[in-house]
Each structure stands twice: as C-alpha cells, then as structure tokens.
GROMACS .gro file of C-alpha atoms in nm:
model
  171
    1MET     CA    1  -0.005  -0.006   0.008
    2THR     CA    2   0.134   0.362  -0.099
    3ASP     CA    3   0.202   0.607   0.146
    4ARG     CA    4  -0.075   0.843   0.243
    5THR     CA    5  -0.084   1.199   0.288
    6ALA     CA    6  -0.311   1.404   0.554
    7PRO     CA    7  -0.610   1.677   0.458
    8THR     CA    8  -0.507   2.011   0.604
    9ALA     CA    9  -0.800   2.114   0.857
   10ALA     CA   10  -0.960   2.345   0.583
   11GLN     CA   11  -1.007   2.039   0.345
   12VAL     CA   12  -1.130   1.813   0.615
   13VAL     CA   13  -1.427   2.072   0.648
   14ALA     CA   14  -1.455   2.109   0.284
   15GLY     CA   15  -1.502   1.762   0.235
   16LEU     CA   16  -1.766   1.711   0.518
   17ARG     CA   17  -2.006   1.996   0.411
   18GLN     CA   18  -1.981   1.850   0.038
   19ALA     CA   19  -2.111   1.545   0.238
   20GLN     CA   20  -2.366   1.724   0.380
   21ALA     CA   21  -2.505   1.857   0.058
   22VAL     CA   22  -2.512   1.506  -0.050
   23ALA     CA   23  -2.715   1.430   0.287
   24GLU     CA   24  -2.941   1.766   0.227
   25GLN     CA   25  -3.069   1.609  -0.124
   26ALA     CA   26  -3.078   1.268  -0.001
   27LEU     CA   27  -3.366   1.441   0.229
   28ARG     CA   28  -3.524   1.615  -0.051
   29ASP     CA   29  -3.545   1.256  -0.265
   30GLY     CA   30  -3.731   1.142   0.052
   31HIS     CA   31  -3.428   0.926   0.209
   32HIS     CA   32  -3.289   0.955   0.562
   33PRO     CA   33  -3.000   1.284   0.572
   34PHE     CA   34  -2.678   1.084   0.549
   35GLY     CA   35  -2.427   1.151   0.258
   36ALA     CA   36  -2.089   1.053   0.183
   37VAL     CA   37  -1.821   1.151  -0.038
   38LEU     CA   38  -1.490   0.972  -0.180
   39ILE     CA   39  -1.244   1.253  -0.232
   40GLY     CA   40  -0.919   1.151  -0.450
   41PRO     CA   41  -0.589   1.146  -0.284
   42ASP     CA   42  -0.476   1.513  -0.379
   43HIS     CA   43  -0.765   1.589  -0.105
   44GLN     CA   44  -0.961   1.770  -0.411
   45THR     CA   45  -1.087   1.565  -0.666
   46VAL     CA   46  -1.443   1.434  -0.579
   47TRP     CA   47  -1.394   1.060  -0.707
   48LEU     CA   48  -1.794   0.982  -0.591
   49ARG     CA   49  -2.089   1.125  -0.402
   50GLN     CA   50  -2.351   0.909  -0.254
   51GLY     CA   51  -2.697   0.972  -0.045
   52ASN     CA   52  -2.901   0.735   0.164
   53VAL     CA   53  -3.099   0.482  -0.033
   54ASP     CA   54  -3.277   0.264   0.257
   55SER     CA   55  -3.202   0.113   0.615
   56VAL     CA   56  -2.970  -0.140   0.442
   57ASP     CA   57  -2.813   0.048   0.143
   58HIS     CA   58  -2.630   0.348   0.375
   59ALA     CA   59  -2.443   0.596   0.177
   60GLU     CA   60  -2.138   0.485   0.302
   61ALA     CA   61  -2.148   0.090   0.204
   62VAL     CA   62  -2.283   0.216  -0.144
   63LEU     CA   63  -2.012   0.433  -0.231
   64ALA     CA   64  -1.771   0.205  -0.055
   65ARG     CA   65  -1.902  -0.092  -0.309
   66THR     CA   66  -1.949   0.127  -0.603
   67ALA     CA   67  -1.576   0.246  -0.566
   68ALA     CA   68  -1.451  -0.105  -0.489
   69ARG     CA   69  -1.572  -0.184  -0.870
   70ARG     CA   70  -1.435   0.114  -1.047
   71TRP     CA   71  -1.080   0.132  -0.886
   72THR     CA   72  -0.794  -0.089  -0.769
   73PRO     CA   73  -0.755  -0.130  -0.405
   74ALA     CA   74  -0.403   0.069  -0.429
   75GLU     CA   75  -0.606   0.340  -0.616
   76LEU     CA   76  -0.827   0.340  -0.330
   77TRP     CA   77  -0.593   0.363  -0.013
   78GLY     CA   78  -0.477   0.709  -0.097
   79CYS     CA   79  -0.849   0.817  -0.097
   80THR     CA   80  -1.089   0.987   0.205
   81LEU     CA   81  -1.419   0.862   0.246
   82TYR     CA   82  -1.635   1.170   0.418
   83THR     CA   83  -1.940   1.088   0.564
   84THR     CA   84  -2.180   1.334   0.787
   85VAL     CA   85  -2.240   1.076   1.071
   86GLU     CA   86  -1.972   0.816   1.205
   87PRO     CA   87  -2.013   0.487   0.992
   88CYS     CA   88  -2.178   0.207   1.106
   89ALA     CA   89  -2.023  -0.134   1.150
   90MET     CA   90  -2.155  -0.249   0.819
   91CYS     CA   91  -2.049   0.068   0.650
   92ALA     CA   92  -1.689   0.041   0.852
   93GLY     CA   93  -1.689  -0.334   0.748
   94THR     CA   94  -1.735  -0.248   0.339
   95GLN     CA   95  -1.497   0.043   0.364
   96TYR     CA   96  -1.243  -0.183   0.527
   97TRP     CA   97  -1.316  -0.417   0.251
   98ALA     CA   98  -1.271  -0.179  -0.040
   99ASN     CA   99  -0.951  -0.053   0.094
  100ILE     CA  100  -1.043   0.316   0.135
  101GLY     CA  101  -0.742   0.414   0.384
  102ARG     CA  102  -0.887   0.682   0.566
  103VAL     CA  103  -1.284   0.812   0.690
  104VAL     CA  104  -1.393   1.140   0.787
  105TYR     CA  105  -1.688   1.208   0.996
  106GLY     CA  106  -1.888   1.525   1.128
  107LEU     CA  107  -2.120   1.341   1.378
  108SER     CA  108  -2.037   1.050   1.595
  109GLU     CA  109  -2.296   0.711   1.597
  110ARG     CA  110  -2.317   0.787   1.987
  111ARG     CA  111  -2.427   1.148   1.945
  112LEU     CA  112  -2.685   1.050   1.622
  113LEU     CA  113  -2.838   0.768   1.900
  114ALA     CA  114  -2.868   1.055   2.169
  115MET     CA  115  -3.119   1.252   1.913
  116THR     CA  116  -3.321   0.924   1.770
  117GLY     CA  117  -3.315   0.734   2.086
  118ASN     CA  118  -3.491   0.421   1.999
  119HIS     CA  119  -3.618   0.526   1.686
  120ALA     CA  120  -3.813   0.273   1.477
  121GLU     CA  121  -3.585   0.358   1.118
  122ASN     CA  122  -3.284   0.381   1.333
  123PRO     CA  123  -3.193   0.116   1.556
  124THR     CA  124  -2.830   0.218   1.612
  125LEU     CA  125  -2.551   0.001   1.684
  126ASP     CA  126  -2.327   0.138   1.947
  127LEU     CA  127  -1.990   0.038   1.798
  128PRO     CA  128  -1.737   0.284   1.680
  129CYS     CA  129  -1.591   0.281   1.372
  130ARG     CA  130  -1.239   0.277   1.520
  131GLU     CA  131  -1.315  -0.072   1.712
  132VAL     CA  132  -1.460  -0.198   1.386
  133PHE     CA  133  -1.110  -0.118   1.214
  134ALA     CA  134  -0.904  -0.218   1.514
  135ARG     CA  135  -1.017  -0.542   1.449
  136GLY     CA  136  -0.821  -0.571   1.112
  137GLN     CA  137  -0.473  -0.611   0.949
  138LYS     CA  138  -0.519  -0.243   0.792
  139ALA     CA  139  -0.441   0.077   0.936
  140ILE     CA  140  -0.767   0.274   0.844
  141GLU     CA  141  -0.726   0.620   0.958
  142VAL     CA  142  -1.037   0.783   1.153
  143ILE     CA  143  -1.066   1.140   1.153
  144GLY     CA  144  -1.381   1.298   1.348
  145PRO     CA  145  -1.620   1.397   1.477
  146VAL     CA  146  -1.539   1.732   1.380
  147ALA     CA  147  -1.618   2.051   1.572
  148GLU     CA  148  -1.617   2.310   1.274
  149VAL     CA  149  -1.928   2.115   1.110
  150GLU     CA  150  -2.087   1.932   1.381
  151ALA     CA  151  -2.392   2.148   1.485
  152GLU     CA  152  -2.492   2.172   1.115
  153ILE     CA  153  -2.496   1.828   1.092
  154ALA     CA  154  -2.678   1.790   1.405
  155ALA     CA  155  -2.911   2.060   1.311
  156LEU     CA  156  -3.039   1.807   0.972
  157HIS     CA  157  -3.082   1.518   1.193
  158ARG     CA  158  -3.262   1.686   1.493
  159SER     CA  159  -3.517   1.821   1.244
  160PHE     CA  160  -3.552   1.523   1.069
  161TRP     CA  161  -3.584   1.259   1.348
  162GLN     CA  162  -3.861   1.437   1.516
  163ARG     CA  163  -4.082   1.435   1.275
  164PRO     CA  164  -4.329   1.156   1.313
  165LEU     CA  165  -4.306   0.948   1.029
  166PRO     CA  166  -4.531   0.624   0.914
  167PRO     CA  167  -4.327   0.287   0.903
  168GLY     CA  168  -4.139   0.250   0.605
  169GLU     CA  169  -4.169   0.626   0.466
  170ARG     CA  170  -3.836   0.706   0.415
  171GLY     CA  171  -3.514   0.503   0.395
   0.00000   0.00000   0.00000
C-alpha cells in the first residue's frame, strides 16, 4: 500500500460540507439525511458522491461498493471517505474491504443515537468505527467527530428525526 498524505483542516471541513450537501439532497429525495463523498489522494478531486438509499443501503456502504468496482485497492488506499455521521459497523466493514484508507466524519454515532433515541428507523449499533477498524489488519485512519461542522450536521438530523414518520415512508 502506498503512503497517504493527510488532508489539511480546511480540506477536512470542505469535504464534510460536500457530504452534508449530499445528505441534504438525500433528504429532498425522500431518504434519511446521510451523505458520503469519496475524495481522491489529492484531497480535492471528488471521485464519487452517494446519499442514503434505505435502511440497508447506507450512503457509505453503497459508495464503498461502487468504488471497489471502479478502482483498484491500491488506488483507493490513498482516498478519503467523508461522511456526515460516523460509519456504522456495516459501513465501516464495507470501507475496510474496499480498501479506502481514511474516513472523516462530522457527527459521532453516539451523538446521533442521543438525538434519535429508540427510533424504529434508526436502530443504531453502539459500535464505534475505530473499534471495527482496530479488529482488522489495515491501518484505516479515522478523523472525527469534527467540531467545525458538527452543529450543522446535528441540526439537519434533529429536525428530521423529530418528525413523526409512518413506518417504511423513508429509507
């Protein structure tokens, strides 16, 4: 695997704001407000964008599977997956197998759980992505939560999860 350079603080915030724009579009399209962006090793070029599809096809997992079909593991190792909320265990595992070398998230899974509670459409697993990656053999770098964007991501989720939704209306 090749060496990775670290994104600057400004690049981290810019990447997360791009993921937030994807999450806002997912919400407008009738889905849960999660968004992910894959940015290349130059920390500027967007390779993929993906919003949440449904409760099984999360933004990060769909993005990682698509990326794994398009690029080699060596190419993906230098990339960064930016996501609005910390990847769940499924998404972290998919990123691991796709060989995407870094993840940056704005809001922790625990903070999301505190906002959603026992919401039927978000049965959050309390398993931080750092713990998932620590069980593997690859040094996946994790940056997050990121304070500069945490409030804006939280605001979108707070307004969404407080709405009464009929079962199965959104995915």
